[in-house]
Amino acid sequence: SWVHEELYEVRNTHEAFARWGLLPGLMYTGLATHITKGREPWTLSHEERDANKTQPADQFKPIQYPTPDGIITFDLLTNLQRSGTYHEDDQPAHLRIKSELSDIPESVSMQIYAAPEQRFCPAGVYEYVEEEGSTGGSGDKKLVINAQNCVHCKCCSIKMPHEYINWTVPEGGGGPQYQVM
């Protein structure tokens, strides 16, 4: 199919950047996409899962992003509204915490990784909220999944510590309704 042909041509681009960094990855990707068009006789396979590459928060300094200006940059909810995301109100949630990993959000993701799902989800699906009667510590927060905002990027099922989210296809074609694509 045409989809297979297009994806086969670029099969090594992500792994080239992951293995060799920006400049060598850029050179390889340029060669593979413009010269060989994916006809190189090898495939660079991933050596480990993306979830295993997520590193503890204490190894990084926090990033302070500038406030969106409403002209070139926009807040998350404005961008989400523009995607036309819609899920039926009565359909079952397509994002669920795997039952055997139900302790991971509060005990591992929040405590060790500072809840990366709050930052990498482009639709604000994951948020940690204070539990009623809490004292305000990070251990008093509970994960809330706003599945109705999901734009189906699947980052949560790939990148979260221990891959604790079970992502299933929503019923009835719900999700983003991109008009300009």
PDB file of C-alpha atoms in Angstrom, residues 76-88 122-123 147-152 172-181:
ATOM      1  CA  LEU A  76      -3.201  24.512  25.356  1.00  0.00           C
ATOM      2  CA  LEU A  77      -6.989  24.744  25.540  1.00  0.00           C
ATOM      3  CA  THR A  78      -7.175  27.078  22.507  1.00  0.00           C
ATOM      4  CA  ASN A  79      -5.105  24.637  20.473  1.00  0.00           C
ATOM      5  CA  LEU A  80      -7.248  21.744  21.706  1.00  0.00           C
ATOM      6  CA  GLN A  81     -10.428  23.568  20.669  1.00  0.00           C
ATOM      7  CA  ARG A  82      -8.997  24.132  17.185  1.00  0.00           C
ATOM      8  CA  SER A  83      -8.377  20.400  16.752  1.00  0.00           C
ATOM      9  CA  GLY A  84     -12.133  19.780  16.858  1.00  0.00           C
ATOM     10  CA  THR A  85     -11.671  16.937  19.343  1.00  0.00           C
ATOM     11  CA  TYR A  86     -14.955  15.270  20.194  1.00  0.00           C
ATOM     12  CA  HIS A  87     -15.851  12.059  21.980  1.00  0.00           C
ATOM     13  CA  GLU A  88     -19.416  10.903  22.638  1.00  0.00           C
ATOM     14  CA  PRO A 122      -0.417  17.959  24.009  1.00  0.00           C
ATOM     15  CA  ALA A 123      -4.070  17.972  25.079  1.00  0.00           C
ATOM     16  CA  ALA A 147      -9.978  11.259  28.082  1.00  0.00           C
ATOM     17  CA  GLN A 148     -12.457  13.526  26.287  1.00  0.00           C
ATOM     18  CA  ASN A 149      -9.542  15.876  25.429  1.00  0.00           C
ATOM     19  CA  CYS A 150      -7.384  13.175  23.816  1.00  0.00           C
ATOM     20  CA  VAL A 151      -6.005  13.925  20.327  1.00  0.00           C
ATOM     21  CA  HIS A 152      -4.849  10.298  19.840  1.00  0.00           C
ATOM     22  CA  GLY A 172     -17.554   5.630  16.774  1.00  0.00           C
ATOM     23  CA  GLY A 173     -14.636   7.525  15.273  1.00  0.00           C
ATOM     24  CA  GLY A 174     -14.343  10.009  18.114  1.00  0.00           C
ATOM     25  CA  GLY A 175     -11.288  12.185  18.561  1.00  0.00           C
ATOM     26  CA  PRO A 176      -9.722  15.046  16.667  1.00  0.00           C
ATOM     27  CA  GLN A 177     -11.497  16.267  13.555  1.00  0.00           C
ATOM     28  CA  TYR A 178      -8.697  18.094  11.769  1.00  0.00           C
ATOM     29  CA  GLN A 179     -10.231  20.207   9.000  1.00  0.00           C
ATOM     30  CA  VAL A 180      -7.142  21.454   7.167  1.00  0.00           C
ATOM     31  CA  MET A 181      -5.344  18.143   6.673  1.00  0.00           C
TER      32      MET A 181
END
